[in-house]
Coordinates of C-alpha atoms in Angstrom, one line a residue:
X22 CA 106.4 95.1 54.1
X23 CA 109.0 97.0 56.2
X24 CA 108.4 98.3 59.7
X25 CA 107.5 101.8 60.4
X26 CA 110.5 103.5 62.8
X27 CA 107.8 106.5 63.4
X28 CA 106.7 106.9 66.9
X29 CA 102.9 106.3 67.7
X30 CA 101.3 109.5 69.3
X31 CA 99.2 109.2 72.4
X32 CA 96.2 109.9 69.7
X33 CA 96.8 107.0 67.8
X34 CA 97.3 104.7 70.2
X35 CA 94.0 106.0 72.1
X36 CA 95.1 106.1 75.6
X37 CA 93.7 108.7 77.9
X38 CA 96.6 110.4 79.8
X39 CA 97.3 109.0 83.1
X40 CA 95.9 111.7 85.6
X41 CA 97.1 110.3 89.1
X42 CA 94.8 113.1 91.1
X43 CA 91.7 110.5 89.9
X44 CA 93.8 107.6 92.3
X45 CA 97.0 105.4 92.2
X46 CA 97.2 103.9 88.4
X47 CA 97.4 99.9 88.5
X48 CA 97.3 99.5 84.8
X49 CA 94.7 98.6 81.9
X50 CA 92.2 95.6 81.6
X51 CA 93.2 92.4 79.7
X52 CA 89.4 92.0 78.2
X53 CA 88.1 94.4 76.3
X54 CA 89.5 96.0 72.8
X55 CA 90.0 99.5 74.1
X56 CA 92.5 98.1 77.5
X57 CA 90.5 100.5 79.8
X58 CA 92.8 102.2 82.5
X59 CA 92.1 100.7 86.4
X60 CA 92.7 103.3 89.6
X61 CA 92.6 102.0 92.9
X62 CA 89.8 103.2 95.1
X63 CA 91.4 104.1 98.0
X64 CA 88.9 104.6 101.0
X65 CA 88.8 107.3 103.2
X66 CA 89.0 105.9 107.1
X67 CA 90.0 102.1 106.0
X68 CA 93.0 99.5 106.0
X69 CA 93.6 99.5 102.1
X70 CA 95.8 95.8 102.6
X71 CA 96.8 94.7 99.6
X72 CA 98.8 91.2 99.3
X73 CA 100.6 90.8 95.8
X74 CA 101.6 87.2 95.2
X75 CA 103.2 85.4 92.1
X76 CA 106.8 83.3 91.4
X77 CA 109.8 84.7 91.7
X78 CA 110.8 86.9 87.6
X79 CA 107.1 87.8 86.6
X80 CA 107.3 91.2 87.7
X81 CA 105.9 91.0 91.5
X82 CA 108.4 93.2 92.9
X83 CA 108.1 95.6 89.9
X84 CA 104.4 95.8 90.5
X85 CA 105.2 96.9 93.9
X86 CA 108.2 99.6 93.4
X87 CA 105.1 100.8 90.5
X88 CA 102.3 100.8 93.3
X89 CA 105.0 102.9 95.3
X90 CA 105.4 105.4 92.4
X91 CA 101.6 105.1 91.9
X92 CA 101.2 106.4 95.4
X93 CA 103.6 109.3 95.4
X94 CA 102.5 110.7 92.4
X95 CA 98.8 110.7 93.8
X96 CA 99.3 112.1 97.0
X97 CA 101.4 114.9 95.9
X98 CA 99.4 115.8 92.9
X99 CA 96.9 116.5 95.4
X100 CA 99.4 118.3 97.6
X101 CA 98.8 115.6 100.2
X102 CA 101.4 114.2 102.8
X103 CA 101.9 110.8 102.6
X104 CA 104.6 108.7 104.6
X105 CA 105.5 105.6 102.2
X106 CA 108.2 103.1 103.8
X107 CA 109.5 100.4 101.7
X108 CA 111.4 97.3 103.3
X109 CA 113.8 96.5 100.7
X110 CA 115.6 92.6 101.2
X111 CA 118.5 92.7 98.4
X112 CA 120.4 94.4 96.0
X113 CA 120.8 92.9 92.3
X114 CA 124.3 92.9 90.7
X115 CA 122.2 92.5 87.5
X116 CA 120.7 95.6 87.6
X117 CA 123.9 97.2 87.2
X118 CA 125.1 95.0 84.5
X119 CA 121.8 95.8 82.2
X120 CA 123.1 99.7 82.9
X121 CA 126.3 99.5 82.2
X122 CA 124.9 97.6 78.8
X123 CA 122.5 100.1 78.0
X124 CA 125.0 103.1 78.8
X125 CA 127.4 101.6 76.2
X126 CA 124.8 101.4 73.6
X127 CA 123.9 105.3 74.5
X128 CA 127.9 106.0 73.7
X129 CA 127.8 104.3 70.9
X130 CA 124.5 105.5 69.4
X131 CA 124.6 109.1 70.2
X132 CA 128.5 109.6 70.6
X133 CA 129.8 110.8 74.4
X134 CA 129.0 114.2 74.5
X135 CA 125.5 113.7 73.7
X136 CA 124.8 110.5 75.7
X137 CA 126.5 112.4 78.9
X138 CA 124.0 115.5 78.1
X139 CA 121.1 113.1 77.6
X140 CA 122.1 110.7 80.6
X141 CA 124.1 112.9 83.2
X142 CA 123.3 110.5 86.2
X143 CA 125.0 107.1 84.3
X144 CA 127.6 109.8 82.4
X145 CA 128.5 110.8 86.3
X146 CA 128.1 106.7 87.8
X147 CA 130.4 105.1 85.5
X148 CA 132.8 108.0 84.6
X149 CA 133.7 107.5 88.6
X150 CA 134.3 103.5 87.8
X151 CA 136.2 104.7 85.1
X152 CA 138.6 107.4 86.9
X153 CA 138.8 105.1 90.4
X154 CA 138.6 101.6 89.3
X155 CA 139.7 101.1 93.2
X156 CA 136.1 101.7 93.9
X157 CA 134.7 98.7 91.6
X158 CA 134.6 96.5 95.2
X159 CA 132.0 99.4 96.4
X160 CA 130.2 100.2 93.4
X161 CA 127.7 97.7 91.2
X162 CA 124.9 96.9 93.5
X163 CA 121.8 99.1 93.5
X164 CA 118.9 97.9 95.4
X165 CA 115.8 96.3 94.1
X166 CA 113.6 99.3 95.0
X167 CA 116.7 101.7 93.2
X168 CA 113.6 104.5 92.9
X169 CA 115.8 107.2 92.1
X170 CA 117.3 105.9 88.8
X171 CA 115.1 106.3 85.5
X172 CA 113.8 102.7 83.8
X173 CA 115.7 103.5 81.3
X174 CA 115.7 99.8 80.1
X175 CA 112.1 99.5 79.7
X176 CA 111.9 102.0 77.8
X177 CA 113.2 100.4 75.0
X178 CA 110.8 97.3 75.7
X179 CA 107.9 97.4 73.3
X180 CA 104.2 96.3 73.0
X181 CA 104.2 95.8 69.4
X182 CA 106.0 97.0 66.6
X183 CA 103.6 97.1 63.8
X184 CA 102.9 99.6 62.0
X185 CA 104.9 101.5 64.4
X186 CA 107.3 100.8 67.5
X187 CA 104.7 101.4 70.9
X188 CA 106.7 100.7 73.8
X189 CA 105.7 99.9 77.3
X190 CA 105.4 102.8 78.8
X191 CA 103.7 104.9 76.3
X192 CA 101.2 102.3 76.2
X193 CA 100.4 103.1 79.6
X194 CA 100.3 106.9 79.7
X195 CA 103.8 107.2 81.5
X196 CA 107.7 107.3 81.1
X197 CA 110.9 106.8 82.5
X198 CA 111.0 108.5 85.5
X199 CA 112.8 109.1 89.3
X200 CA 111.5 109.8 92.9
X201 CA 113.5 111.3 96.1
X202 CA 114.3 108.8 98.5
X203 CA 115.5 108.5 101.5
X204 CA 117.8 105.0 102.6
X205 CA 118.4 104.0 105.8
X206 CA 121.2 101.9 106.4
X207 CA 122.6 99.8 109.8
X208 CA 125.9 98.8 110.2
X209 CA 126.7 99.7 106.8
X210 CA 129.1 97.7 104.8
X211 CA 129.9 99.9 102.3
X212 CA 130.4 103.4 102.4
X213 CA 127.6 105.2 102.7
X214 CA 128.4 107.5 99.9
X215 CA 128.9 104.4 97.4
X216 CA 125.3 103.5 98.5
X217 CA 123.8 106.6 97.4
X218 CA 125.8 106.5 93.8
X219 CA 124.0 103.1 93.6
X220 CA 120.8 103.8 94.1
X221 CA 120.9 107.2 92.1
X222 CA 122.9 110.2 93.4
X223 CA 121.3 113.5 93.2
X224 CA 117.8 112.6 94.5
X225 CA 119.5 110.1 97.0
X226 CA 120.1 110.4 100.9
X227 CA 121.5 108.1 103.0
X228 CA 121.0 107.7 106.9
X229 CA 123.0 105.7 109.1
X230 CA 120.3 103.8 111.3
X231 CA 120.5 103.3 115.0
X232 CA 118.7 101.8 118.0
X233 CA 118.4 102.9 121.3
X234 CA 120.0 100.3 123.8
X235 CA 116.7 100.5 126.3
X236 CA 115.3 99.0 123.1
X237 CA 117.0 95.8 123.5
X238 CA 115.8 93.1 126.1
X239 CA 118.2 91.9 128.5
X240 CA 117.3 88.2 126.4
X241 CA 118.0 89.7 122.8
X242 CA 121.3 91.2 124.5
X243 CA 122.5 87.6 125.8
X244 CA 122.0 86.2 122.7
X245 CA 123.6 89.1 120.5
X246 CA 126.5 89.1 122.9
X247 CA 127.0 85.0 123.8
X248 CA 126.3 85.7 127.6
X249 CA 126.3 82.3 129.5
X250 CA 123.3 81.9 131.4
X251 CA 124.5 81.7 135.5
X252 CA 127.7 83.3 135.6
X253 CA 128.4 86.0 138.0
X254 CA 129.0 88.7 135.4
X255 CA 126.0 87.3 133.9
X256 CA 123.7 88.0 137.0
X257 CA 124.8 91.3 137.2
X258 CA 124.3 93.0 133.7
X259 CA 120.9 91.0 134.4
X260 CA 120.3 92.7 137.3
X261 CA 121.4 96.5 136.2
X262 CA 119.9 96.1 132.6
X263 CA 116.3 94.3 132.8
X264 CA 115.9 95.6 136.9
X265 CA 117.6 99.0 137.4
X266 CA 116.9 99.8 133.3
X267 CA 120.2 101.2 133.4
X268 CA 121.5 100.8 129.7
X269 CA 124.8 103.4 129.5
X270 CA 127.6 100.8 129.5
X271 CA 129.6 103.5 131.3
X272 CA 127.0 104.2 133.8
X273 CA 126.6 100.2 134.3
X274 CA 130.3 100.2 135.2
X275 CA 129.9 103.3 137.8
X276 CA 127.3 102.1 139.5
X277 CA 128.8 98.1 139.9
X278 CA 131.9 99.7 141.2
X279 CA 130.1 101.5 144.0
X280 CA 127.5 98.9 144.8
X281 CA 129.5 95.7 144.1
X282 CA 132.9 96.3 146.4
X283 CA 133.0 92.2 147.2
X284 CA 132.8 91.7 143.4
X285 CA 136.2 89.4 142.3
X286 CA 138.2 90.9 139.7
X287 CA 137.9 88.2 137.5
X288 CA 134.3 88.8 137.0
X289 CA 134.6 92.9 136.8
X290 CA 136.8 92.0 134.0
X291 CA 134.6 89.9 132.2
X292 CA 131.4 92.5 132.7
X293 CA 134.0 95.0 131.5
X294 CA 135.0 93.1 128.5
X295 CA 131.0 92.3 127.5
X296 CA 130.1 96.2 128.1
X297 CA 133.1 97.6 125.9
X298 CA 131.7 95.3 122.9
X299 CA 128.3 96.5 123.5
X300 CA 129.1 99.9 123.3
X301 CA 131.7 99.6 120.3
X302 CA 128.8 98.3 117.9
X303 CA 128.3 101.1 116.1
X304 CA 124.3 100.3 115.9
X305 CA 123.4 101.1 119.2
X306 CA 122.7 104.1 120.7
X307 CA 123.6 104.5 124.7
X308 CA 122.4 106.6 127.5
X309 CA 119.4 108.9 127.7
X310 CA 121.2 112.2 126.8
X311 CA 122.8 111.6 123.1
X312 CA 126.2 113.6 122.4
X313 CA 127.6 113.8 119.4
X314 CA 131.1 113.4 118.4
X315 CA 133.2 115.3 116.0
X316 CA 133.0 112.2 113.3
X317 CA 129.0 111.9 113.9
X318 CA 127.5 115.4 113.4
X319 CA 125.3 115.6 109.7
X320 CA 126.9 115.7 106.7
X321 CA 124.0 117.0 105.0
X322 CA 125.9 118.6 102.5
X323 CA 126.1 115.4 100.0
X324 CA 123.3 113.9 101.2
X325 CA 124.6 111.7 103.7
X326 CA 123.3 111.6 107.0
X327 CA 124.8 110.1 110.1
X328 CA 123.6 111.7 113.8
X329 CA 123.2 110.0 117.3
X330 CA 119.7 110.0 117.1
X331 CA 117.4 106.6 116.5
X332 CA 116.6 105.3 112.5
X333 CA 113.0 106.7 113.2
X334 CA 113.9 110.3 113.5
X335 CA 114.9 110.2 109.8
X336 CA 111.4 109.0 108.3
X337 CA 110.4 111.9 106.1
X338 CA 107.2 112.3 104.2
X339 CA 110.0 114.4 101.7
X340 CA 110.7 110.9 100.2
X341 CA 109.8 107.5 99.3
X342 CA 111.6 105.8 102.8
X343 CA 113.6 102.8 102.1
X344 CA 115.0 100.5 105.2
X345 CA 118.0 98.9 103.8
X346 CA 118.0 94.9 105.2
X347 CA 120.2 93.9 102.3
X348 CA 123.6 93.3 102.4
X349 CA 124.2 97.2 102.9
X350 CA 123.1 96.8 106.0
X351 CA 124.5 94.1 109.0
X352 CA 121.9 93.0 110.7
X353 CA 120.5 89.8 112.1
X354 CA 117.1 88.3 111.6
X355 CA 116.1 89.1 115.2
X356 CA 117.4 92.8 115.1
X357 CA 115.3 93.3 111.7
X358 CA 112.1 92.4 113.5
X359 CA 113.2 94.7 116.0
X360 CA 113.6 97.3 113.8
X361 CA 110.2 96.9 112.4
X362 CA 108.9 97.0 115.9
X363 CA 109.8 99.8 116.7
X364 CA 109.1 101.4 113.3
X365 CA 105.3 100.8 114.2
X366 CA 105.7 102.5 117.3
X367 CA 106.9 105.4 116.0
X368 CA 104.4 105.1 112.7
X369 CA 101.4 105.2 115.4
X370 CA 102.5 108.3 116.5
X371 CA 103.2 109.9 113.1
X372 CA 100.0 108.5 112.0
X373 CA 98.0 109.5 115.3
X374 CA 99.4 113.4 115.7
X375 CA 99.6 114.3 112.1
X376 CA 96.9 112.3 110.2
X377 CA 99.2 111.3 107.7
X378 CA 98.4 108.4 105.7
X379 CA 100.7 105.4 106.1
X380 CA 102.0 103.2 103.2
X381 CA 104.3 99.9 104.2
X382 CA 105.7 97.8 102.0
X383 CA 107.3 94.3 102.6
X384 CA 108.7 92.8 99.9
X385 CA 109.1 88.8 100.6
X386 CA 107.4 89.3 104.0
X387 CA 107.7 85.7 105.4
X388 CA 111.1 86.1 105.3
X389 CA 110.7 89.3 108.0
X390 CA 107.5 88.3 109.8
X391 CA 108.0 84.2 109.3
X392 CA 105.7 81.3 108.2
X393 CA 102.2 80.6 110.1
X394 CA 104.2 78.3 113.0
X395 CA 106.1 81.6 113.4
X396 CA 103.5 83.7 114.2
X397 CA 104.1 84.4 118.3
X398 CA 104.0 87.0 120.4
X399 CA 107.7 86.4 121.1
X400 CA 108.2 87.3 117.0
X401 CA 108.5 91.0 117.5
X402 CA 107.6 91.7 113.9
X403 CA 104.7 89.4 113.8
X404 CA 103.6 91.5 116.9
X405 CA 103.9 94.7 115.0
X406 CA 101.9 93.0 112.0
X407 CA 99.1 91.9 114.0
X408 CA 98.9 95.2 115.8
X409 CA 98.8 96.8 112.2
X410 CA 96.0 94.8 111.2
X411 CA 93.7 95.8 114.0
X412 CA 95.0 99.4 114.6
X413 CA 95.9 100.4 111.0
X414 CA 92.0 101.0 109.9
X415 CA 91.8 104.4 112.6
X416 CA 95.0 105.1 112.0
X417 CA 94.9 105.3 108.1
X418 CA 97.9 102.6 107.5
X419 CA 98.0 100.5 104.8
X420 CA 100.2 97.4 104.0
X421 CA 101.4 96.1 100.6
X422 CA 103.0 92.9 101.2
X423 CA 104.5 90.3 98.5
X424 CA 105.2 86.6 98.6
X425 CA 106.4 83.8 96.6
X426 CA 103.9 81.4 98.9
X427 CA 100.9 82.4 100.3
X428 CA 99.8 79.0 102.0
X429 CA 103.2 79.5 104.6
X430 CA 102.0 82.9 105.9
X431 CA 99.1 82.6 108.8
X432 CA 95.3 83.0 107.4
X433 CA 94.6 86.2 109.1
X434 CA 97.0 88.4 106.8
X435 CA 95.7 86.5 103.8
X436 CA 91.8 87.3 104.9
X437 CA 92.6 90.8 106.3
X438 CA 93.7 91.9 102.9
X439 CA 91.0 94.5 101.2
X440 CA 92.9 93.4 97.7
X441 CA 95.0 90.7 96.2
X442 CA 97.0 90.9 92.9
X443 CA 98.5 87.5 91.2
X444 CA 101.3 88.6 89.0
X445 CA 101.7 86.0 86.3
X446 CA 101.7 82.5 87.9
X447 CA 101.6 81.1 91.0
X448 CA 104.6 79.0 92.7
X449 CA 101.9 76.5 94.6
X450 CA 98.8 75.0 93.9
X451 CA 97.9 75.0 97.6
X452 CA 97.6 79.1 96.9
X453 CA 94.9 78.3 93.9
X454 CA 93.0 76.5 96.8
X455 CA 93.6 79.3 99.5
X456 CA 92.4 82.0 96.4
X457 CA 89.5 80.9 95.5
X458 CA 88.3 80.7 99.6
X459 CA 89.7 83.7 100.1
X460 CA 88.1 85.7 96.9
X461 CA 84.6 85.7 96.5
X462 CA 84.5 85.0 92.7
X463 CA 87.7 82.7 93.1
X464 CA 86.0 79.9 91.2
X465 CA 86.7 81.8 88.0
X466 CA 89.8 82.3 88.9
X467 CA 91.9 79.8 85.8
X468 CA 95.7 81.1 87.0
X469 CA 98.6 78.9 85.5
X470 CA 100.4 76.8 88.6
X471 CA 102.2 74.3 86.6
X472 CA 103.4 73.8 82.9
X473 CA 102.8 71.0 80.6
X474 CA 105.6 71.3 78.2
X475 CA 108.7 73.3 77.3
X476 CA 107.0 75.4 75.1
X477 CA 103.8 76.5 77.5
X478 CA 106.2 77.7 79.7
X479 CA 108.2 79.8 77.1
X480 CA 105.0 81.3 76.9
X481 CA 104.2 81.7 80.0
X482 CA 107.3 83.6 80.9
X483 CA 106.3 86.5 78.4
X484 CA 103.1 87.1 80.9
X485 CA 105.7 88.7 82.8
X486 CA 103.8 92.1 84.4
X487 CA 100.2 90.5 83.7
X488 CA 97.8 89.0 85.9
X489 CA 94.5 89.2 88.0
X490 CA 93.4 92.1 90.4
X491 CA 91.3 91.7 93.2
X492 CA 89.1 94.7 94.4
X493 CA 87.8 93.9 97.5
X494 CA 88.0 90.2 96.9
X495 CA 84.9 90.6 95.5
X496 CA 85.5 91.8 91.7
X497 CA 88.3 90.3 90.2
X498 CA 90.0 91.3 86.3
X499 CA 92.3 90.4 84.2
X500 CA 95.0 93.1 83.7
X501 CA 98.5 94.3 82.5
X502 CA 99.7 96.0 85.7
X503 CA 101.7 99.4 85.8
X504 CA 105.4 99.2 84.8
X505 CA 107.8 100.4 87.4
X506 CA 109.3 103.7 85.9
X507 CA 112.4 103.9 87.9
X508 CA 115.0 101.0 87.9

């Protein structure tokens, strides 16, 4: 009997709409014949931690760019302010390889004309490739949380076929869809302006991120900079940056050549030498009173925004925030926990003035915060974690962190979590163990870990986007989670 090509309507596939004013969507249940939608209860005056774990291709970082879209849409169909923050780790050349695919098929299905009126953002994205191919060095990598491009892909992904195509998202209530964000970039190694074609255009800004030298430690400035421990010129930055908390390379150099007359030249060249890389990076910010160049005022006009003023003056609550550690941005593992650092500082006072609520998201967090034997006080962004975890229940913050490996990250994240999602399988079986402790009904936990043949785990693979839920770590489900409707 042939297939049906007719669309299923909303009736006849008997979902309820999605209304997001009734709380975040995380998807339908897995148990019963009518695949029940599941809202998170979000509660009023407490931490709402959720930790999302699973290998690496069954959707765990999908679940989280959906969670982020979940979020938006509920606070602002409720007209609420909410300050979302994503900490995005990579960029995927595959993602624009799948576009480019799907564009061509659009050309060839619909003709030019109508695939450029139906598609205007990839009509605009790969005309440019086509008119500059000089640019094809700059262009091709949109980040994992891309939030401002339309899944156009999964669209075309479908539940069943028979009697009629269903596909993924009308399944769930939802479809294809883009959000306004905001991407903040250091050190960027590509123009800015080919960051924000990436990642979507129109509904795109890009921020060039800086940091406030009094920010960085006299220690974190030795090491960034190679300074030998005892040498004269040594001693004295010591001296002017960590004692005086001077931190203007220029006024450093004013004040050591009216204090320091005895100095030898030799080592005023070699201070001199140290200060002029310091303030050539273009991260840094020096001095108390910021003024701007000619080549550093806004550029607001296409979205592109680069101003002597620290990262943290562009969050927005206009926008889903995205800080850029991929390889947009050049920054070292110790400069990215600062960064985080000193997010949270300025997040408490957002948080504290305002009363907005607070969303984080980490994506792959032991690479940013370490494993459990990195969990010091010396690891800035393990401090700002642990501060999170006690401060964030007053202050109405919430974290939404993902991992490959549980069992590596120290016990009181894992048990501070209100949730836990497990996106298709796990990558241990030392998480199975640390599961069922840390859930209350874990025992009936029965997630796959390890596959007994080629064909189980051809299976397994389509469970991509399924998994268990949490709630409290008390009632857990079996569920197909929310599909990320922007690329």
């Amino acid at each position: 009997m042939a297939v049906s090509t007719r669309a299923a309507s909303p009736a006849e596939v008997n979902i309820p709409h999605f209304n997001p004013a009734s709380g975040p969507y995380l998807g339908r249940l897995m148990s019963t014949n009518r695949k029940e939608k599941l809202y998170l209860p979000l509660k009023v005056g407490e931490a709402n931690h959720i930790f999302i774990l699973g290998k690496t291709g069954y959707g765990k970082t999908s679940f989280m760019k959906a969670l982020a879209e979940a979020l938006w849409e509920y606070y602002t169909s409720r007209g609420q302010e909410v300050l979302i923050v994503i900490f995005e780790r990579k960029y995927d050349y595959s993602k624009f390889q799948r576009l480019k695919a799907f564009w061509n098929k659009r050309v060839e299905e619909l003709g030019k004309e109508e695939a450029t009126r139906v598609h205007p953002y990839l009509a605009a994205y790969f005309g440019t490739l086509e008119k500059y191919p000089q640019l094809k060095s700059q262009l091709g990598f949109p980040g994992d949380f891309a939030m401002s491009i339309p899944n156009y892909i999964l669209a075309e992904t479908y539940v069943t076929r028979k009697p009629y195509p269903i596909d993924v998202f009308t399944w769930h209530g939802l479809q294809p869809d883009s959000f306004p964000t905001r991407r903040i970039v250091f050190r960027p190694t590509r123009a800015p302006e080919a960051i924000k074609l990436d990642n979507g255009g129109g509904k795109v800004e890009v921020a060039i991120g800086r940091i406030h030298l009094r920010d960085i430690s006299f220690e974190m400035l030795a090491r960034k900079f190679d300074i030998p421990k005892g040498t004269a010129y040594g001693r004295i930055l010591r001296k002017y940056w960590k004692v005086y908390k001077i931190h203007d390379p220029d006024e450093i150099l004013r004040r050591v050549k009216a204090e320091e007359p005895s100095m030898r030249e030799s080592t005023y060249e070699s201070l001199k030498s140290i200060l002029d890389e310091i303030r050539a990076d273009p991260l840094y910010l020096k001095g108390s009173v910021l003024k701007p160049k000619a080549e550093q005022v806004t550029r607001s006009g296409n979205g592109i925004y680069d101003e002597p003023k620290p990262f943290t003056d562009y969050l927005t609550t206009k926008a889903i925030n995205i800080i850029d550690f991929s390889d947009n941005s050049e920054l070292d593992l110790e400069e990215q926990r600062l960064i985080m650092y000193l997010l949270w500082q300025k997040i408490k006072l957002i948080a504290g003035r305002k009363r907005v609520d607070v969303w984080l998201f980490f994506d792959e967090i032991q690479d940013l915060i370490g494993t459990a034997g990195e969990a010091s006080r010396h690891n800035l962004a393990w401090k700002a974690m642990e501060e999170i975890y006690r401060k964030g229940r007053s202050l109405s913050v919430n974290v939404v962190a993902g991992t490959q490996y549980l069992y590596k990250l120290p016990m009181s994240l894992i048990m501070g979590a209100a949730h836990i999602a497990v996106i298709g399988a796990l990558a241990s079986p030392k998480d199975l163990d640390i599961l069922r402790v840390a859930i209350m009904d874990g025992e009936r936990l029965r997630i796959p870990v390890e596959h007994d043949s080629f064909e189980e785990f051809l299976k397994r693979r389509k469970k991509k986007g399924r998994g268990w839920f949490s709630f409290d770590r008390e009632f857990t489900v079996k569920m197909y989670f929310r599909p990320n409707q922007s690329f």
